[in-house]
Short mmCIF file of C-alpha atoms in Angstrom, two decimals:
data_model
loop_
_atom_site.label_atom_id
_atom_site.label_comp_id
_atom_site.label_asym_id
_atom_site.label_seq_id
_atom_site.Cartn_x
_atom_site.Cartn_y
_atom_site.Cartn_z
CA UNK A 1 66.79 -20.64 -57.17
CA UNK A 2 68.02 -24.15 -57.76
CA UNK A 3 70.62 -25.13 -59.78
CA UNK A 4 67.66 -26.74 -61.80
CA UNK A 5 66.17 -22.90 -62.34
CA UNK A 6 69.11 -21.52 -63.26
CA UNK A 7 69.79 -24.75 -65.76
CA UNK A 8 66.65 -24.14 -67.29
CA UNK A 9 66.79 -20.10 -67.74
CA UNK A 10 66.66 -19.27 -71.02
CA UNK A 11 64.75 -22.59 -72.96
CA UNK A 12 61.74 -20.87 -74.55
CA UNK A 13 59.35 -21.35 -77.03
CA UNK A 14 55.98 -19.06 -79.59
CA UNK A 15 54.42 -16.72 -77.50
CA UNK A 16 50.19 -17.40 -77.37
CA UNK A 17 47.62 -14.50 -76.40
CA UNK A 18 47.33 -11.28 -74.72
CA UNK A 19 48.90 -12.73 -71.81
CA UNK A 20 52.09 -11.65 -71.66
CA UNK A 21 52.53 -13.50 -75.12
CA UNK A 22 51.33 -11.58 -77.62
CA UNK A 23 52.94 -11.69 -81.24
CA UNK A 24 56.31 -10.45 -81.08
CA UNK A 25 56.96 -10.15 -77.00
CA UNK A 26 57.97 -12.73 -74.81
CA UNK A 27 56.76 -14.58 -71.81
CA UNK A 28 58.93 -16.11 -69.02
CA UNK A 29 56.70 -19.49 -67.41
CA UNK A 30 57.88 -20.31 -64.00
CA UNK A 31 57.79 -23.81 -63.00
CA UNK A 32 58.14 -26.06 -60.18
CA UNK A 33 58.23 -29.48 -60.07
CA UNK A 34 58.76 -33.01 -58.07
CA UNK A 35 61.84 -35.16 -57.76
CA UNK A 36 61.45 -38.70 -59.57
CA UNK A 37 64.71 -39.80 -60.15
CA UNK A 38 66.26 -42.77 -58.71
CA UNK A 39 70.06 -44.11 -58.63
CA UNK A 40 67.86 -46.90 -61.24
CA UNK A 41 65.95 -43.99 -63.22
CA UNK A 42 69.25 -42.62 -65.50
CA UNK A 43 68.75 -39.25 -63.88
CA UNK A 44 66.84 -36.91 -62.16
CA UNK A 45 63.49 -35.54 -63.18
CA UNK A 46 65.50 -32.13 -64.04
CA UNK A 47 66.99 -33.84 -67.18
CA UNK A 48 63.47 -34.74 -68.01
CA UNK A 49 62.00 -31.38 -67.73
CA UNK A 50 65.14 -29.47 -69.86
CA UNK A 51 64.84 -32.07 -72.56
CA UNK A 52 61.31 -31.18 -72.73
CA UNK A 53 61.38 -27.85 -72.71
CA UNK A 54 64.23 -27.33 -75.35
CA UNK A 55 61.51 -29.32 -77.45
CA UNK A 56 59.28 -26.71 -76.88
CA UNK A 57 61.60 -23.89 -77.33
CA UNK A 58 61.46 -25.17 -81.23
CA UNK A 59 58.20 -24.73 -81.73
CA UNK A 60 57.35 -21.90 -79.35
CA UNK A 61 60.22 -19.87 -79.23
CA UNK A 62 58.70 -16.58 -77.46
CA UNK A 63 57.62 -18.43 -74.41
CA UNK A 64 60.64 -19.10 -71.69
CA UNK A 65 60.09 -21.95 -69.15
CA UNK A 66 62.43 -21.25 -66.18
CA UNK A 67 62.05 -24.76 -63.95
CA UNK A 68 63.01 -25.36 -60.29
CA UNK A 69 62.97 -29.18 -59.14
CA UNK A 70 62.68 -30.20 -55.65
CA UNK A 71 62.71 -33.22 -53.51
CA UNK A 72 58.90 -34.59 -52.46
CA UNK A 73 59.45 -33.81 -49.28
CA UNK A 74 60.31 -29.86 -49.45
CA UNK A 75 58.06 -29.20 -52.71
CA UNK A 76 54.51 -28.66 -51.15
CA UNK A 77 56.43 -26.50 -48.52
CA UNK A 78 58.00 -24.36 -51.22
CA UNK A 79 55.28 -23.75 -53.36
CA UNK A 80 53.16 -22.89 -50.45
CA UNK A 81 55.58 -20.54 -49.24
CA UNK A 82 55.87 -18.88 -52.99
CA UNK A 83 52.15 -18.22 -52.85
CA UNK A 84 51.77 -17.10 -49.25
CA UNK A 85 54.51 -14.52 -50.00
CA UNK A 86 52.86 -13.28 -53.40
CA UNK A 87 55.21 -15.00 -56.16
CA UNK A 88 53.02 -18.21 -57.08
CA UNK A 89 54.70 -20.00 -59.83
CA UNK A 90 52.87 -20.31 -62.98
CA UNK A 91 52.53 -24.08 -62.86
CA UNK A 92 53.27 -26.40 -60.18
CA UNK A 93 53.45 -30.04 -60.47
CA UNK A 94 53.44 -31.96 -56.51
CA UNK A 95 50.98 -34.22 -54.84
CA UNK A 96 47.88 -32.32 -54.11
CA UNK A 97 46.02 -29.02 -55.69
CA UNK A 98 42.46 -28.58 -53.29
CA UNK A 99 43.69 -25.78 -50.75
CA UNK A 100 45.31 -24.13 -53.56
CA UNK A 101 41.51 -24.33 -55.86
CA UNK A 102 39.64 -24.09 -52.63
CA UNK A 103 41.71 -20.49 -52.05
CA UNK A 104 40.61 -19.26 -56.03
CA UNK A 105 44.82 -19.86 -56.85
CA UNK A 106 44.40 -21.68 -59.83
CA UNK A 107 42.99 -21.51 -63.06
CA UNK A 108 40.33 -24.10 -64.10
CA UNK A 109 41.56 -27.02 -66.25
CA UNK A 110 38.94 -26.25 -69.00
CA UNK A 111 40.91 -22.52 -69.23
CA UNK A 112 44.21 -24.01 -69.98
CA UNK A 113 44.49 -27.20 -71.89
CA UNK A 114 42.63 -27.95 -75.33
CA UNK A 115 40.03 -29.99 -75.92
CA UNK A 116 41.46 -32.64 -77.32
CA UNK A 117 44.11 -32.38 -74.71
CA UNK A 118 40.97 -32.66 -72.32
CA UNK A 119 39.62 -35.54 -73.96
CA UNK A 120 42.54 -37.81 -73.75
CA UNK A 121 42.91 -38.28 -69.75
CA UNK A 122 41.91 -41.37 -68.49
CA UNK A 123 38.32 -40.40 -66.99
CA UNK A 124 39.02 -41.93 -63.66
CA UNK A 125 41.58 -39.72 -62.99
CA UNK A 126 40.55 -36.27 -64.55
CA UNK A 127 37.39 -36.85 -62.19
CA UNK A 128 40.00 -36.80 -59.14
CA UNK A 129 40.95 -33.62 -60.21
CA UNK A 130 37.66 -31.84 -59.37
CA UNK A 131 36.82 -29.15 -56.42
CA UNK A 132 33.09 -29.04 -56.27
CA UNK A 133 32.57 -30.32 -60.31
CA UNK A 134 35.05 -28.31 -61.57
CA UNK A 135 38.33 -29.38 -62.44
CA UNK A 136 41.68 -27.47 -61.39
CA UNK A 137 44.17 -30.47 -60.70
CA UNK A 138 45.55 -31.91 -64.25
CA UNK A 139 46.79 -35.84 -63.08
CA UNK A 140 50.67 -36.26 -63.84
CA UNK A 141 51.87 -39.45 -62.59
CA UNK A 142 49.74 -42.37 -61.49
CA UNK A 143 49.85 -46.07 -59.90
CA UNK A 144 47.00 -48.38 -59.13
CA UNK A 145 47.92 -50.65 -56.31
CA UNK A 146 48.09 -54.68 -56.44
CA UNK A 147 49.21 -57.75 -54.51
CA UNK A 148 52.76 -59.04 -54.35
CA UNK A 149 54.02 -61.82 -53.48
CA UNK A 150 57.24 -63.83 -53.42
CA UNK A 151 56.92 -67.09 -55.45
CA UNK A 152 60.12 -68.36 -54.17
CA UNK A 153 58.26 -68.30 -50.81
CA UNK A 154 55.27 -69.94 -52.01
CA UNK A 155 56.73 -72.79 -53.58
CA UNK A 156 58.87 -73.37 -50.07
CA UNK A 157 55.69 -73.40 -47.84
CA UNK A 158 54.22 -75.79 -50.66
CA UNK A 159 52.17 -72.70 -51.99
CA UNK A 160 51.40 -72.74 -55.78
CA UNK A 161 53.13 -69.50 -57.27
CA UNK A 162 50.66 -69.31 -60.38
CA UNK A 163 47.40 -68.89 -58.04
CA UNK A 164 47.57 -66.06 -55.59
CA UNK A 165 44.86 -65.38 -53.49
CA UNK A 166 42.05 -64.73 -54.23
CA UNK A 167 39.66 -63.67 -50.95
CA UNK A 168 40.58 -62.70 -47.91
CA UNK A 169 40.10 -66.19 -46.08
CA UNK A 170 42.50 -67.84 -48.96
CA UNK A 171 45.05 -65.09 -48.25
CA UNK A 172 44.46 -66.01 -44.76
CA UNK A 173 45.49 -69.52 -45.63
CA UNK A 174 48.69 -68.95 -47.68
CA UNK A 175 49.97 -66.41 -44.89
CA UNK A 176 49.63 -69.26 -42.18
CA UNK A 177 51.66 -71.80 -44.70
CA UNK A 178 54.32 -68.99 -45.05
CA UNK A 179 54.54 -68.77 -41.36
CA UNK A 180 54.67 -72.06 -41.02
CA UNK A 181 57.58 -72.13 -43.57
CA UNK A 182 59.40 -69.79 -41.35
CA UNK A 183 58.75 -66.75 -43.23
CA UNK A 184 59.21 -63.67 -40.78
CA UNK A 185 56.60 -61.71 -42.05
CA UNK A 186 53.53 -63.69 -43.77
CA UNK A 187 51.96 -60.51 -44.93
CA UNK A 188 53.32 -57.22 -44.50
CA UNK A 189 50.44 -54.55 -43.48
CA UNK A 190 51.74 -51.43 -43.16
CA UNK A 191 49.16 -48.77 -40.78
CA UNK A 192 51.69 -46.98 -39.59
CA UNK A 193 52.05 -43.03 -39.62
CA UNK A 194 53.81 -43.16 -42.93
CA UNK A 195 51.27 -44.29 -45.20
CA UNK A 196 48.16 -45.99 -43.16
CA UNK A 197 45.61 -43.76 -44.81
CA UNK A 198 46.33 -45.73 -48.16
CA UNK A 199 46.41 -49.08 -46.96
CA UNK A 200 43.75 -48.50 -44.84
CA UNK A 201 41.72 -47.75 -48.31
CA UNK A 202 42.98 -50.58 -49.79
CA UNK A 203 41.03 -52.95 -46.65
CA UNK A 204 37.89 -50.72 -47.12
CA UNK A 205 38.04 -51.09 -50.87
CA UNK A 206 38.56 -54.78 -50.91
CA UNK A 207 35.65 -55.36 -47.99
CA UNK A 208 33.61 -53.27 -50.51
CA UNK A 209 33.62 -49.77 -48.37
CA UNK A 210 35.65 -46.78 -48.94
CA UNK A 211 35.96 -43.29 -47.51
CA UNK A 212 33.25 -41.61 -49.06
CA UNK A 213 30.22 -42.39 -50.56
CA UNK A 214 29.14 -41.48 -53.84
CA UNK A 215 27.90 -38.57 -52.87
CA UNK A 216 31.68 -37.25 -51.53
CA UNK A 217 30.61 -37.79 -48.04
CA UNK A 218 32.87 -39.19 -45.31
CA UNK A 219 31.67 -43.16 -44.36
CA UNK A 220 34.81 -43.85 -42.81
CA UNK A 221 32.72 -45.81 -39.72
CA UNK A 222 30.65 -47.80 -42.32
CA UNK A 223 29.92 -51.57 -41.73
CA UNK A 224 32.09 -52.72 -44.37
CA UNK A 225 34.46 -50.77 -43.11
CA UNK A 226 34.50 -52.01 -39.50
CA UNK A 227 34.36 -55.32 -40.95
CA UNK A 228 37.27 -55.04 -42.73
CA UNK A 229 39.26 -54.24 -39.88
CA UNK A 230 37.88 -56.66 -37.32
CA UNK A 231 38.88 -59.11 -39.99
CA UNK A 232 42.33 -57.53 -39.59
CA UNK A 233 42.29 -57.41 -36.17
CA UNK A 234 40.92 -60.97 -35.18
CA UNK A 235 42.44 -63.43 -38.32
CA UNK A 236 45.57 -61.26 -39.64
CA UNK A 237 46.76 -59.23 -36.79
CA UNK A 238 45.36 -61.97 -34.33
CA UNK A 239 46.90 -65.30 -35.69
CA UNK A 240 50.50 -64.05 -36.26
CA UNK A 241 50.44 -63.71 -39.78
CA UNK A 242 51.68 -60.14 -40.01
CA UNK A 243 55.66 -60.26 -38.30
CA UNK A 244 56.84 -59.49 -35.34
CA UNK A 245 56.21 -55.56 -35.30
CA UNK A 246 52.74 -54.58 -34.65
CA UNK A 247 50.86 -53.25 -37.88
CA UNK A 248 50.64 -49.67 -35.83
CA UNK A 249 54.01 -48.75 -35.94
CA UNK A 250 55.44 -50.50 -39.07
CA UNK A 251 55.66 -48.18 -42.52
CA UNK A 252 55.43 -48.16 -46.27
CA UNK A 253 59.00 -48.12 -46.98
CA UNK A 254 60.11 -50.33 -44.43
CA UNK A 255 57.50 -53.14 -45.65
CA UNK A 256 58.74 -52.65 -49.40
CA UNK A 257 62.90 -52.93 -48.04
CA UNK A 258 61.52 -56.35 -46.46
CA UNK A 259 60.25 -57.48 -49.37
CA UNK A 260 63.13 -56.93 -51.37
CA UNK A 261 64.82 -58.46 -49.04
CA UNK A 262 62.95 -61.73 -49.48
CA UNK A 263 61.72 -61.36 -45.83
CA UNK A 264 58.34 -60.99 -46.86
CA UNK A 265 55.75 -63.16 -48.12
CA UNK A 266 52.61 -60.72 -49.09
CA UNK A 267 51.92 -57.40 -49.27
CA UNK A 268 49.99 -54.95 -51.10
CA UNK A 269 52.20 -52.36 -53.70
CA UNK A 270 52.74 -50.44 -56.83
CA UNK A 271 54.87 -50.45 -60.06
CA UNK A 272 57.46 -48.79 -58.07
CA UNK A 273 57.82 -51.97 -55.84
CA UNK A 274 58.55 -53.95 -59.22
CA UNK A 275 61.93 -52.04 -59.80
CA UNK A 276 63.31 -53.11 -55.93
CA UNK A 277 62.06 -56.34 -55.94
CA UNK A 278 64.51 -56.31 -59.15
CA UNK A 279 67.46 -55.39 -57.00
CA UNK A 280 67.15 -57.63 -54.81
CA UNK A 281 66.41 -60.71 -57.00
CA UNK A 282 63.30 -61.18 -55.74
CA UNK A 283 60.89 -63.46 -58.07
CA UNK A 284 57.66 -61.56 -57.13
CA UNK A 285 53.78 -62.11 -58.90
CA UNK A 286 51.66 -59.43 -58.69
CA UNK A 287 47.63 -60.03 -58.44
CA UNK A 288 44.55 -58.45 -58.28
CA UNK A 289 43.75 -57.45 -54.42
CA UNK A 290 41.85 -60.10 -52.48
CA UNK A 291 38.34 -59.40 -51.69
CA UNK A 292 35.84 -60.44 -48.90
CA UNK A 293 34.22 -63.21 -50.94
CA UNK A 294 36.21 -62.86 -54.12
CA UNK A 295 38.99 -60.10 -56.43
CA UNK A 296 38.23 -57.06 -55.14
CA UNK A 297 36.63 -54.93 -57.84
CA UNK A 298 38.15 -51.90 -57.10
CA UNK A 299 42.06 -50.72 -56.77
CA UNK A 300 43.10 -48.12 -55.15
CA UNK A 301 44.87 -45.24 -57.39
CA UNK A 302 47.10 -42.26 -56.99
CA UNK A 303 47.86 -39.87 -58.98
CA UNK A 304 50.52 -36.59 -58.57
CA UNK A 305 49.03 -33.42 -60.25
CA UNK A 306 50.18 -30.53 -61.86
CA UNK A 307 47.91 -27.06 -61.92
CA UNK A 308 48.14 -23.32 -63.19
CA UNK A 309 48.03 -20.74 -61.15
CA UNK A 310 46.43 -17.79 -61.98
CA UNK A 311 49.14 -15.49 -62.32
CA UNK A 312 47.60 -13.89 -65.73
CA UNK A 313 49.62 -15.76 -68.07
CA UNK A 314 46.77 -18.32 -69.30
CA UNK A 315 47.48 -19.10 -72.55
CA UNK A 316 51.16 -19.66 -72.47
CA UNK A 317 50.77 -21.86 -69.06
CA UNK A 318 48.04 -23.73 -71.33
CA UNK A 319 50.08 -23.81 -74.60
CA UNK A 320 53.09 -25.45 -72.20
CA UNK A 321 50.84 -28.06 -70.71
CA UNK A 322 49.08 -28.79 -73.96
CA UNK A 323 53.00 -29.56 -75.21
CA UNK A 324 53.65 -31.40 -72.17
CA UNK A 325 50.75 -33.97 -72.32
CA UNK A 326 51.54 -34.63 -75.86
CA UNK A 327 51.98 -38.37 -75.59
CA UNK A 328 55.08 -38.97 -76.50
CA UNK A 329 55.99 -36.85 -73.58
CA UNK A 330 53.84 -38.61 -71.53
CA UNK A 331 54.96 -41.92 -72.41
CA UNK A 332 58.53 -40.50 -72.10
CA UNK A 333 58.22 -39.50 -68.09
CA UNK A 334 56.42 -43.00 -67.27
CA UNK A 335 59.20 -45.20 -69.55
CA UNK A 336 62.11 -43.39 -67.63
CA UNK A 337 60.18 -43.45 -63.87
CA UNK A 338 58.33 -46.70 -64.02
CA UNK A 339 55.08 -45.05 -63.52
CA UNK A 340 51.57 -44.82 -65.62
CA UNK A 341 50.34 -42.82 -67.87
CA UNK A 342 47.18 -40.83 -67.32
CA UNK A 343 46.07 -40.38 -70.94
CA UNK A 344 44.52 -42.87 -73.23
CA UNK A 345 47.25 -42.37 -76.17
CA UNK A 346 49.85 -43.13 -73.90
CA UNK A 347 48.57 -45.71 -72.19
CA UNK A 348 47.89 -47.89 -75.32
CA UNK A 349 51.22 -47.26 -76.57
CA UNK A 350 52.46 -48.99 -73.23
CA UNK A 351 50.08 -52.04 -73.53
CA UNK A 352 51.11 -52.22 -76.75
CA UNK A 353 55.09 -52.50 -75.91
CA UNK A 354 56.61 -55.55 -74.76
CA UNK A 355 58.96 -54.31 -72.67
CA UNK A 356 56.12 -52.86 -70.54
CA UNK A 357 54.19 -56.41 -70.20
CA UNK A 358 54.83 -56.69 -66.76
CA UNK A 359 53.16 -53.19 -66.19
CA UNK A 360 50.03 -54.41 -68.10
CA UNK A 361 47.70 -55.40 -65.38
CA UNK A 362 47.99 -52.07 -63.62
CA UNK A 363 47.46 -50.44 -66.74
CA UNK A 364 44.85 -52.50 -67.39
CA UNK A 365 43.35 -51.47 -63.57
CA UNK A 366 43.33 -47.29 -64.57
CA UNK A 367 39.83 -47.05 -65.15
CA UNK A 368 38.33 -48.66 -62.19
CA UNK A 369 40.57 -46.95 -59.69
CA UNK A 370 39.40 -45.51 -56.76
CA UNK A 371 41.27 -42.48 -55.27
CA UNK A 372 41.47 -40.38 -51.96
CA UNK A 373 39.49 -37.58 -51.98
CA UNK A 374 42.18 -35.47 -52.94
CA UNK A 375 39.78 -32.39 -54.44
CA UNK A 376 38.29 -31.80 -50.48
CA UNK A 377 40.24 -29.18 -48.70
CA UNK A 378 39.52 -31.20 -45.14
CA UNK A 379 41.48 -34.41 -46.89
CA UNK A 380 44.52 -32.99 -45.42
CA UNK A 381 43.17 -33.20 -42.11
CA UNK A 382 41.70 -36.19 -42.40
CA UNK A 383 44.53 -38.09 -43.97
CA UNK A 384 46.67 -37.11 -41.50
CA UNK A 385 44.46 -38.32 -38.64
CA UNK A 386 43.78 -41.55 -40.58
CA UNK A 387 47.75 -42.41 -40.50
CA UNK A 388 48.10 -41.53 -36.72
CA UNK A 389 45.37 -43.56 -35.59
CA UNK A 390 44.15 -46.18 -37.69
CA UNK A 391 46.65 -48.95 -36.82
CA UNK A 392 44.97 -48.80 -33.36
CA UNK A 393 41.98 -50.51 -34.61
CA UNK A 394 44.13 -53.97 -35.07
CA UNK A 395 46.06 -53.74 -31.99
CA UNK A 396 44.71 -56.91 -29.75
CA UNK A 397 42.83 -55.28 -27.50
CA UNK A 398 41.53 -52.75 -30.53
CA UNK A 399 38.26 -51.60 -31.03
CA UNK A 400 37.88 -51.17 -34.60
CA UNK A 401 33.77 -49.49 -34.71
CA UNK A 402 35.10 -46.90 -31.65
CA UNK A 403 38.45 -46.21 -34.00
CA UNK A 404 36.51 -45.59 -37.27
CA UNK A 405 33.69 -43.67 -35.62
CA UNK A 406 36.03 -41.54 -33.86
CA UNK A 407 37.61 -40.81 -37.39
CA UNK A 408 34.63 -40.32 -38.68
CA UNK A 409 33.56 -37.87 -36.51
CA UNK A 410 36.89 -35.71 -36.97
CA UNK A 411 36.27 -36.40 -40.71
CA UNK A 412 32.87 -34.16 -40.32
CA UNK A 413 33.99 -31.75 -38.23
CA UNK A 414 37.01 -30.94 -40.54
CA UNK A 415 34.48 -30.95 -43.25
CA UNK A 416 32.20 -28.30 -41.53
CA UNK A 417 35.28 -26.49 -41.06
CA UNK A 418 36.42 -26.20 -44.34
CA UNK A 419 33.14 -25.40 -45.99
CA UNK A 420 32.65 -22.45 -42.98
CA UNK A 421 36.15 -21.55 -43.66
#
């Protein structure tokens, strides 16, 4: 146990059901959850979780939530391990749910929260949370993606700050001025093994492709997709405009350091980005993501999730997440951690606060967000292959149609796989 567990021993709240709850007894909730916090955040998501769940403990004071808090990096291991070795926790919150709903693990959403609970998520989102129509992953966190941009470094390559880009051939344009201004990276484009797979969908989204159709099927080697990245390859990639390190081998993180850094003139990010550009002083726009001929009209979105695992104490795992998607709890988590909300309630309350106004046009982006296809059990295949390979298809001598198809065709065979499996 972590310190956070043993912290958290003993906050409890009223017992619900024939679950381990009934009238009278008690019923100890095991959770796990992600790490948020930041040296900028005020604390770590621990002092989140205890806050909450002394709240609880005041209006449910049979039910005991003991809660464990790990970095991102060790919590899908961990929980993993806990159900491989028999001891699932009751709820879970980390970045993916579909092996664990794929395996029967988890309890359908529709068996745990309420209703109106139900009704409040932001539609988008609660649809990313399905398995073959039925939901098991409840969203947590979320960000929708946008362009950045350094207006300090527009208005020195003669660049005006208050109109971004707005297609691909205009951000084209304003990367050669930068360049020409001696900016060391134009635009920033990240397809290396850290996070290709999601700026890759960012290119397929703005070129009007994606990764599946609407049907759920892979279409990785579409034409708009292979269009998209010959674009890449022959006008970004091609004319300089993306730095000195090739696209292949450059990540997420170390893009977003540049940035702050006032190295870079464009790239594509999330609220997140908004806090470092902060630090380092850095007077950034944000815009809606180029398109082919115009805004793209579609964002890409990701979302963390939290699920119940069928360990048979339903109705106290459902009367805790009913409490903790409450919206001032909601609203509470994305305040402190600078991300969205995913329900309605608490997303209004942030459009409606002016300290959130710079968040407003990602807010504003929830509903139309397009997501990985977190709820198929082959994703984690495929997203893995998609980060190792994919900046290949803008090296020089790159062949983008040979990279996608061959993607494609490891997409379907993982995809046979898992539905054999």
């Amino acid at each position: 146990m972590s310190a956070g567990l043993a912290g958290a021993v003993g906050l409890s709240a009223t017992a619900c059901g024939a679950d381990g709850g009934t009238a009278g007894g008690e019923v100890t909730l095991t959770l796990v959850a992600t790490e948020y916090g930041t040296p900028d955040t005020g604390g770590g998501a621990e002092r989140y979780w205890l806050a909450l769940i002394q709240r609880f403990r005041q209006q449910h004071p049979n039910i005991q939530v003991d809660v464990t808090v790990l970095g991102r990096e060790e919590v899908a291991t961990e929980v993993s391990r806990m159900v491989r070795e028999g001891r699932a926790p009751d709820i879970a919150q980390l970045g993916s749910y579909a092996d664990f709903a794929a395996a029967g693990e988890l309890y359908p959403v529709r068996e745990l929260l309420s209703i109106p609970v139900q009704a409040d998520f932001v539609a988008a989102f609660a649809a990313a949370g399905e398995v073959r129509r039925t939901q098991y992953g409840i969203p947590f966190t979320a960000s929708t993606w946008r362009l950045f941009y350094n207006k300090g470094l527009f208005r020195d390559a003669g660049l005006d700050p208050e109109a971004p880009p707005e297609t691909w051939e205009e951000l084209a344009e304003a990367a050669a001025a930068l360049k020409a201004a001696g900016v060391p990276v134009p635009y920033a484009l990240p397809l290396g093994p850290e996070e290709a797979h999601g700026e890759a969908l960012m290119w397929m989204l703005s070129g009007g492709g994606g990764l599946t159709d609407s049907s759920g099927s892979y279409v990785i080697d579409s034409a708009p997709n292979i269009a998209a990245f010959t674009w890449l390859r022959d006008v970004l990639v091609g004319g300089g405009l993306t730095g000195p390190r090739e696209p292949a081998v450059t990540g997420r993180r170390e893009a977003f350091t540049a940035f702050a850094a006032g190295e870079v003139g464009m790239l594509n990010g999330q609220p997140a980005l908004l806090r470092l550009a902060d630090r380092g002083k850095i007077d950034c726009g944000t815009a809606t993501l180029p398109g082919k001929d115009g805004p793209s009209q579609h964002t890409m979105g990701v979302a963390d999730w939290i699920m119940g695992f069928d360990n048979g104490r339903r109705r106290a795992a459902g009367r805790f997440l009913d409490f903790v998607f409450q919206r001032h709890n909601v609203k509470l988590f994305a305040d402190r951690y600078e991300t969205l909300p995913v329900t309605l309630p608490a997303r209004e309350s942030m459009l409606e606060a002016i300290r959130h106004q710079r968040l407003t046009p990602f807010l504003q982006q929830l509903e139309r967000a397009s997501f990985y296809p977190v709820g198929k059990v082959s994703w984690a295949e495929v997203s893995l292959a998609l980060r190792q390979e994919i900046g290949a298809a803008v090296l020089p001598d790159g062949d983008p149609e040979a990279a996608l198809r061959s993607l494609q065709e490891r997409a379907e065979r993982a995809e046979k796989a898992a539905r054999e499996g």
